[in-house]
mmCIF file of C-alpha atoms in Angstrom:
data_model
loop_
_atom_site.group_PDB
_atom_site.id
_atom_site.type_symbol
_atom_site.label_atom_id
_atom_site.label_comp_id
_atom_site.label_asym_id
_atom_site.label_seq_id
_atom_site.Cartn_x
_atom_site.Cartn_y
_atom_site.Cartn_z
ATOM 1 C CA MET V 1 6.275 -57.211 106.225
ATOM 2 C CA PRO V 2 4.872 -57.296 109.779
ATOM 3 C CA ALA V 3 2.122 -54.843 110.545
ATOM 4 C CA PRO V 4 3.236 -51.865 112.632
ATOM 5 C CA VAL V 5 2.218 -51.937 116.279
ATOM 6 C CA LEU V 6 -0.616 -49.462 116.799
ATOM 7 C CA PHE V 7 0.646 -48.252 120.172
ATOM 8 C CA ASP V 8 3.985 -48.825 121.780
ATOM 9 C CA ARG V 9 5.213 -46.487 124.461
ATOM 10 C CA SER V 10 8.855 -46.535 123.378
ATOM 11 C CA THR V 11 8.095 -45.872 119.715
ATOM 12 C CA VAL V 12 5.651 -43.104 120.590
ATOM 13 C CA VAL V 13 8.304 -41.478 122.758
ATOM 14 C CA GLY V 14 10.745 -41.771 119.864
ATOM 15 C CA THR V 15 8.241 -40.149 117.524
ATOM 16 C CA MET V 16 7.564 -37.346 119.969
ATOM 17 C CA THR V 17 11.300 -36.777 120.403
ATOM 18 C CA SER V 18 11.893 -36.592 116.647
ATOM 19 C CA LEU V 19 8.936 -34.319 115.969
ATOM 20 C CA GLY V 20 9.648 -32.180 119.019
ATOM 21 C CA THR V 21 13.255 -31.675 117.960
ATOM 22 C CA ALA V 22 12.132 -30.713 114.456
ATOM 23 C CA PHE V 23 9.512 -28.365 115.905
ATOM 24 C CA VAL V 24 11.958 -26.560 118.183
ATOM 25 C CA LEU V 25 14.734 -26.234 115.606
ATOM 26 C CA GLY V 26 12.326 -25.243 112.826
ATOM 27 C CA SER V 27 10.818 -22.633 115.137
ATOM 28 C CA ILE V 28 14.224 -21.161 115.961
ATOM 29 C CA ILE V 29 15.051 -20.799 112.272
ATOM 30 C CA GLY V 30 11.547 -19.486 111.586
ATOM 31 C CA ILE V 31 11.713 -16.828 114.302
ATOM 32 C CA GLU V 32 14.820 -15.327 112.704
ATOM 33 C CA ARG V 33 13.077 -15.278 109.314
ATOM 34 C CA GLN V 34 9.879 -13.851 110.835
ATOM 35 C CA LEU V 35 11.786 -11.023 112.485
ATOM 36 C CA ARG V 36 13.151 -10.084 109.066
ATOM 37 C CA GLN V 37 9.656 -10.248 107.525
ATOM 38 C CA ARG V 38 10.514 -12.935 104.970
ATOM 39 C CA ASN V 39 7.882 -14.752 102.921
ATOM 40 C CA ALA V 40 8.615 -18.041 104.673
ATOM 41 C CA GLY V 41 8.429 -17.209 108.362
ATOM 42 C CA LEU V 42 7.870 -18.959 111.677
ATOM 43 C CA ARG V 43 4.883 -21.141 110.815
ATOM 44 C CA THR V 44 6.094 -22.123 107.352
ATOM 45 C CA LEU V 45 9.573 -23.193 108.415
ATOM 46 C CA THR V 46 8.286 -25.005 111.483
ATOM 47 C CA LEU V 47 5.840 -26.935 109.316
ATOM 48 C CA VAL V 48 8.577 -27.772 106.812
ATOM 49 C CA ALA V 49 10.808 -29.164 109.565
ATOM 50 C CA VAL V 50 8.014 -31.096 111.272
ATOM 51 C CA GLY V 51 6.626 -32.401 107.975
ATOM 52 C CA ALA V 52 10.007 -33.636 106.799
ATOM 53 C CA ALA V 53 10.622 -35.270 110.169
ATOM 54 C CA ALA V 54 7.197 -36.920 110.158
ATOM 55 C CA PHE V 55 7.587 -38.447 106.708
ATOM 56 C CA VAL V 56 11.138 -39.660 107.281
ATOM 57 C CA HIS V 57 10.193 -41.100 110.664
ATOM 58 C CA LEU V 58 7.174 -42.838 109.134
ATOM 59 C CA GLY V 59 9.347 -44.351 106.415
ATOM 60 C CA GLY V 60 11.716 -45.647 109.058
ATOM 61 C CA ARG V 61 8.877 -47.124 111.117
ATOM 62 C CA LEU V 62 7.468 -48.984 108.134
ATOM 63 C CA LEU V 63 10.550 -50.034 106.163
ATOM 64 C CA GLY V 64 13.536 -49.219 108.323
ATOM 65 C CA ALA V 65 16.599 -47.538 106.831
ATOM 66 C CA GLU V 66 15.402 -48.298 103.292
ATOM 67 C CA GLY V 67 12.134 -46.491 103.951
ATOM 68 C CA GLU V 68 13.947 -43.487 105.375
ATOM 69 C CA SER V 69 16.167 -43.296 102.287
ATOM 70 C CA ARG V 70 13.180 -43.393 99.965
ATOM 71 C CA ILE V 71 11.305 -40.712 101.857
ATOM 72 C CA ILE V 72 14.356 -38.447 102.075
ATOM 73 C CA ALA V 73 14.626 -38.500 98.273
ATOM 74 C CA TYR V 74 10.990 -37.436 97.983
ATOM 75 C CA VAL V 75 11.427 -34.746 100.638
ATOM 76 C CA VAL V 76 14.347 -33.225 98.719
ATOM 77 C CA SER V 77 12.391 -33.097 95.455
ATOM 78 C CA GLY V 78 9.213 -31.890 97.152
ATOM 79 C CA ILE V 79 10.992 -29.042 98.915
ATOM 80 C CA GLY V 80 12.479 -28.107 95.535
ATOM 81 C CA PHE V 81 8.975 -27.461 94.222
ATOM 82 C CA LEU V 82 8.049 -25.552 97.366
ATOM 83 C CA GLY V 83 11.182 -23.428 97.083
ATOM 84 C CA ALA V 84 10.457 -22.648 93.447
ATOM 85 C CA GLY V 85 7.156 -21.132 94.537
ATOM 86 C CA VAL V 86 8.843 -18.440 96.641
ATOM 87 C CA ILE V 87 11.310 -17.349 93.961
ATOM 88 C CA MET V 88 10.112 -14.294 92.057
ATOM 89 C CA LYS V 89 11.673 -12.426 89.154
ATOM 90 C CA GLU V 90 11.162 -8.667 89.156
ATOM 91 C CA GLY V 91 12.780 -7.211 86.061
ATOM 92 C CA ALA V 92 16.462 -8.013 86.250
ATOM 93 C CA GLN V 93 16.232 -8.901 89.952
ATOM 94 C CA VAL V 94 15.533 -12.375 91.311
ATOM 95 C CA ARG V 95 14.072 -12.474 94.815
ATOM 96 C CA GLY V 96 13.409 -15.356 97.165
ATOM 97 C CA LEU V 97 16.535 -17.438 96.567
ATOM 98 C CA ASN V 98 17.598 -17.148 100.205
ATOM 99 C CA THR V 99 14.111 -18.074 101.358
ATOM 100 C CA ALA V 100 14.103 -21.129 99.092
ATOM 101 C CA ALA V 101 17.523 -22.180 100.376
ATOM 102 C CA THR V 102 16.326 -21.743 103.977
ATOM 103 C CA LEU V 103 13.336 -23.978 103.247
ATOM 104 C CA TRP V 104 15.684 -26.579 101.823
ATOM 105 C CA GLY V 105 17.995 -26.412 104.829
ATOM 106 C CA THR V 106 15.092 -26.559 107.277
ATOM 107 C CA ALA V 107 13.792 -29.674 105.543
ATOM 108 C CA ALA V 108 17.224 -31.232 106.125
ATOM 109 C CA VAL V 109 16.895 -30.367 109.827
ATOM 110 C CA GLY V 110 13.578 -32.191 109.909
ATOM 111 C CA ALA V 111 14.894 -35.156 107.937
ATOM 112 C CA PHE V 112 17.747 -35.658 110.407
ATOM 113 C CA ALA V 113 15.325 -35.419 113.311
ATOM 114 C CA GLY V 114 12.923 -37.845 111.671
ATOM 115 C CA ALA V 115 15.732 -40.351 111.215
ATOM 116 C CA GLY V 116 16.539 -40.099 114.916
ATOM 117 C CA LEU V 117 19.823 -38.263 114.397
ATOM 118 C CA LEU V 118 18.994 -35.532 116.865
ATOM 119 C CA VAL V 119 22.474 -34.160 117.471
ATOM 120 C CA GLU V 120 23.098 -33.974 113.731
ATOM 121 C CA SER V 121 19.719 -32.274 113.309
ATOM 122 C CA ALA V 122 20.719 -29.631 115.836
ATOM 123 C CA LEU V 123 24.039 -29.112 114.064
ATOM 124 C CA VAL V 124 22.320 -28.615 110.694
ATOM 125 C CA GLY V 125 19.892 -26.205 112.329
ATOM 126 C CA ALA V 126 22.770 -24.232 113.835
ATOM 127 C CA PHE V 127 24.491 -23.963 110.470
ATOM 128 C CA VAL V 128 21.275 -22.879 108.712
ATOM 129 C CA LEU V 129 20.650 -20.244 111.370
ATOM 130 C CA GLY V 130 24.276 -19.144 111.270
ATOM 131 C CA SER V 131 24.145 -18.777 107.495
ATOM 132 C CA ASN V 132 21.238 -16.356 107.828
ATOM 133 C CA THR V 133 22.657 -14.367 110.762
ATOM 134 C CA LEU V 134 26.430 -14.582 111.063
ATOM 135 C CA LEU V 135 27.014 -14.094 107.341
ATOM 136 C CA ARG V 136 24.649 -11.114 107.072
ATOM 137 C CA PRO V 137 27.271 -8.489 108.051
ATOM 138 C CA VAL V 138 29.674 -9.970 105.514
ATOM 139 C CA VAL V 139 27.028 -9.817 102.774
ATOM 140 C CA ASN V 140 26.138 -6.230 103.678
ATOM 141 C CA ALA V 141 29.791 -5.193 103.601
ATOM 142 C CA ILE V 142 30.292 -6.762 100.176
ATOM 143 C CA ASN V 143 27.083 -5.244 98.798
ATOM 144 C CA ARG V 144 28.132 -1.761 99.909
ATOM 145 C CA ARG V 145 31.243 -1.940 97.765
ATOM 146 C CA PRO V 146 31.017 -0.408 94.275
ATOM 147 C CA ILE V 147 30.605 -2.882 91.449
ATOM 148 C CA SER V 148 33.930 -3.722 89.870
ATOM 149 C CA ALA V 149 34.078 -5.372 86.469
ATOM 150 C CA GLY V 150 37.289 -7.079 87.501
ATOM 151 C CA GLU V 151 35.606 -8.849 90.429
ATOM 152 C CA THR V 152 32.122 -9.642 89.180
ATOM 153 C CA GLU V 153 30.296 -10.385 85.961
ATOM 154 C CA ALA V 154 28.446 -7.149 85.289
ATOM 155 C CA LEU V 155 25.689 -6.100 82.929
ATOM 156 C CA TYR V 156 26.361 -2.781 81.197
ATOM 157 C CA GLN V 157 23.572 -0.888 79.485
ATOM 158 C CA VAL V 158 23.655 2.287 77.418
ATOM 159 C CA HIS V 159 20.391 4.253 77.654
ATOM 160 C CA VAL V 160 19.092 6.886 75.253
ATOM 161 C CA LEU V 161 15.944 9.004 75.214
ATOM 162 C CA CYS V 162 14.423 9.927 71.880
ATOM 163 C CA ALA V 163 11.159 10.944 70.242
ATOM 164 C CA PRO V 164 8.889 8.084 69.087
ATOM 165 C CA GLU V 165 9.547 8.869 65.430
ATOM 166 C CA SER V 166 13.322 8.621 66.021
ATOM 167 C CA VAL V 167 13.388 5.154 67.573
ATOM 168 C CA SER V 168 14.770 3.398 64.494
ATOM 169 C CA ARG V 169 17.465 6.027 64.018
ATOM 170 C CA ALA V 170 18.408 5.934 67.714
ATOM 171 C CA ARG V 171 18.617 2.136 67.672
ATOM 172 C CA ASP V 172 20.940 2.240 64.653
ATOM 173 C CA LEU V 173 23.120 4.854 66.335
ATOM 174 C CA LEU V 174 23.392 2.694 69.448
ATOM 175 C CA TYR V 175 24.494 -0.323 67.458
ATOM 176 C CA ASP V 176 26.933 1.635 65.293
ATOM 177 C CA GLN V 177 28.559 3.571 68.114
ATOM 178 C CA LEU V 178 29.004 0.569 70.389
ATOM 179 C CA GLU V 179 30.253 -1.714 67.611
ATOM 180 C CA ARG V 180 32.712 1.005 66.551
ATOM 181 C CA SER V 181 34.030 1.071 70.104
ATOM 182 C CA GLN V 182 34.290 -2.758 70.069
ATOM 183 C CA TYR V 183 31.511 -3.334 72.588
ATOM 184 C CA PRO V 184 29.164 -5.952 71.071
ATOM 185 C CA VAL V 185 25.453 -5.464 71.753
ATOM 186 C CA ARG V 186 23.391 -8.356 73.054
ATOM 187 C CA GLU V 187 20.035 -6.657 72.479
ATOM 188 C CA VAL V 188 18.323 -3.272 72.390
ATOM 189 C CA LEU V 189 15.223 -2.995 74.543
ATOM 190 C CA ILE V 190 12.460 -0.415 74.814
ATOM 191 C CA LEU V 191 12.304 0.263 78.560
ATOM 192 C CA SER V 192 9.514 2.829 78.451
ATOM 193 C CA GLU V 193 7.354 4.297 75.728
ATOM 194 C CA GLY V 194 5.287 7.482 75.993
ATOM 195 C CA GLU V 195 3.639 9.864 73.616
ATOM 196 C CA ASP V 196 6.587 12.275 73.618
ATOM 197 C CA ILE V 197 9.602 10.215 74.665
ATOM 198 C CA VAL V 198 10.920 6.667 74.360
ATOM 199 C CA GLU V 199 13.735 5.132 76.394
ATOM 200 C CA LEU V 200 15.963 2.575 74.690
ATOM 201 C CA ALA V 201 18.625 0.481 76.412
ATOM 202 C CA ALA V 202 21.402 -1.394 74.644
ATOM 203 C CA ALA V 203 22.526 -4.326 76.785
ATOM 204 C CA LEU V 204 26.140 -5.227 76.131
ATOM 205 C CA VAL V 205 27.408 -8.769 75.909
ATOM 206 C CA PRO V 206 28.650 -9.525 79.483
ATOM 207 C CA THR V 207 32.227 -8.311 79.539
ATOM 208 C CA SER V 208 34.524 -5.836 81.219
ATOM 209 C CA ALA V 209 33.964 -2.261 80.142
ATOM 210 C CA ARG V 210 35.961 0.869 80.834
ATOM 211 C CA SER V 211 33.983 3.760 82.261
ATOM 212 C CA GLU V 212 36.028 6.174 80.138
ATOM 213 C CA ASP V 213 34.914 4.379 76.971
ATOM 214 C CA LEU V 214 31.257 4.403 77.981
ATOM 215 C CA ASP V 215 31.452 8.074 78.960
ATOM 216 C CA ALA V 216 32.824 8.868 75.505
ATOM 217 C CA ILE V 217 30.116 6.785 73.819
ATOM 218 C CA VAL V 218 27.225 8.500 75.610
ATOM 219 C CA ALA V 219 28.814 11.907 75.042
ATOM 220 C CA HIS V 220 28.961 11.205 71.312
ATOM 221 C CA LEU V 221 25.373 9.911 71.251
ATOM 222 C CA SER V 222 24.135 13.010 73.079
ATOM 223 C CA LEU V 223 25.366 15.147 70.173
ATOM 224 C CA GLU V 224 23.035 13.417 67.721
ATOM 225 C CA ASP V 225 19.920 15.381 66.784
ATOM 226 C CA SER V 226 17.675 12.314 67.077
ATOM 227 C CA ILE V 227 18.730 11.593 70.676
ATOM 228 C CA ALA V 228 17.542 13.770 73.577
ATOM 229 C CA SER V 229 19.976 12.388 76.137
ATOM 230 C CA ALA V 230 22.207 9.378 76.793
ATOM 231 C CA THR V 231 23.691 7.660 79.828
ATOM 232 C CA TRP V 232 24.982 4.261 80.913
ATOM 233 C CA THR V 233 24.405 1.970 83.878
ATOM 234 C CA VAL V 234 26.027 -1.119 85.347
ATOM 235 C CA SER V 235 24.447 -3.829 87.501
ATOM 236 C CA THR V 236 25.247 -7.339 88.610
ATOM 237 C CA ILE V 237 23.880 -10.247 86.644
ATOM 238 C CA ALA V 238 21.308 -12.253 88.628
#
């Protein structure tokens, strides 16, 4: 393999063009994320784009198309690890998935730029930016709609409050009442535990549930002496 030329005006211009394109497009995507105060903002996304472009361009300079292909594979896996670092689980909620996906898309912008496919890089950048901006009103409209069991897989939970000494009895009542109503229980969790009161939650096996049935179940549980109060909730499954 011939040694790379240390300085060649045309290749340096090509490198500057690739890195500059990645810098500009990464910055545009990053500005939108920075304005929305996301974890990965302007500097992070610009660096991801420029870094991906630099490595892919280097692979192409050293080994041609084969080198670019090798580096692209490593960029994809490396960005996967970086994206995993911004994903956080808070209780039943998972946060950071959009940020991780934006990192992944921005790396693709840089990879295209590094390979010299500048128009394609701009197109990918436009689609990444559009996904985060143009689709936002659609997402907000969907999220404002009430959760419907017929349209989404939902997690139903029946909650009861009881005294600490009544936890075993309350857990048995939860199981019995829900099984009698043909709603299988996945697990019963202790959500909070104090000196005077304990909150239990029976998570149902993901299924469709009728609000009338759950209302009847919690009404029946509320009549039990060992249970202070009962209610039910529904949320989407992350």
